């Protein structure tokens, strides 16, 4: 099956710092989503981004499908950004909403 | 829009009993729903695909007789963990795409199951 690797696995930042999270995948995809999992386990949809670049406030994401990677940028990090970030992909061809999750990046933002 | 609700949020049950978890799409119809499981400090793994009006499709290694899935309507799928054991303790979460729009997946808030 498809392999989805995220880096770094763990990241500690001081508040206000910027960071880049990476998601590499091993096969062609027709969907890529980024999620933030909060301490209660809830998955927050950040981006639906099978290709291209999107921005939402302090967050932005870029997916280069032909090179099989996606990046999530967090600028001016806040303590509320702490949690685990997952990318998830759907294999092409196939059901775009049937996701394989990456290994995750655990982010801790300190004061 | 695109709200998926799970119930209960958490449940504690005794070993050997069965537990039912509901996944509802509140403001859209979903002919397909997905069930995932997440053990502590691990990623989410797809367990099964729930199909309205037909049998669920299980991923390799998932016991279909232990994890019963019923997609009763276009807005409701249920996962029943039968004869639960402590090793079934996990976080279970469902997702659904909008009917006719197989793109972005929307997730419920998850159910934390503890079997004692």
PDB file of C-alpha atoms in Angstrom, chain A residues 6 9 13 29-30 38 42 46 50 52 59 63 65 68 73 80-81 83 86 88 90 101 105 108 111:
ATOM      1  CA  UNK A   6       5.826  12.978   7.881  1.00  0.00           C
ATOM      2  CA  UNK A   9       8.103  13.461  14.074  1.00  0.00           C
ATOM      3  CA  UNK A  13       8.826  25.804  19.113  1.00  0.00           C
ATOM      4  CA  UNK A  29      -2.917  10.542  -5.059  1.00  0.00           C
ATOM      5  CA  UNK A  30      -6.211  12.229  -5.867  1.00  0.00           C
ATOM      6  CA  UNK A  38      -6.356  18.569  19.360  1.00  0.00           C
ATOM      7  CA  UNK A  42     -10.816  15.824  17.458  1.00  0.00           C
ATOM      8  CA  UNK A  46      -6.971  22.495   7.894  1.00  0.00           C
ATOM      9  CA  UNK A  50      -4.557  17.687  -3.693  1.00  0.00           C
ATOM     10  CA  UNK A  52      -1.352  23.807  -5.531  1.00  0.00           C
ATOM     11  CA  UNK A  59      -1.335  28.617   7.971  1.00  0.00           C
ATOM     12  CA  UNK A  63       1.235  20.214  -2.548  1.00  0.00           C
ATOM     13  CA  UNK A  65       1.690  16.082  -6.565  1.00  0.00           C
ATOM     14  CA  UNK A  68       4.811  13.438  -4.154  1.00  0.00           C
ATOM     15  CA  UNK A  73       3.660  26.217   6.984  1.00  0.00           C
ATOM     16  CA  UNK A  80      -3.008  26.814  20.746  1.00  0.00           C
ATOM     17  CA  UNK A  81      -1.208  25.384  17.704  1.00  0.00           C
ATOM     18  CA  UNK A  83      -1.083  19.094  19.024  1.00  0.00           C
ATOM     19  CA  UNK A  86      -1.513  14.689  10.174  1.00  0.00           C
ATOM     20  CA  UNK A  88      -3.731  12.077   4.788  1.00  0.00           C
ATOM     21  CA  UNK A  90      -6.228   8.974  -1.043  1.00  0.00           C
ATOM     22  CA  UNK A 101      -2.922   8.860   7.269  1.00  0.00           C
ATOM     23  CA  UNK A 105       4.125  15.502  13.580  1.00  0.00           C
ATOM     24  CA  UNK A 108       4.553  21.701  21.131  1.00  0.00           C
ATOM     25  CA  UNK A 111       5.819  30.443  25.925  1.00  0.00           C
TER      26      UNK A 111
END
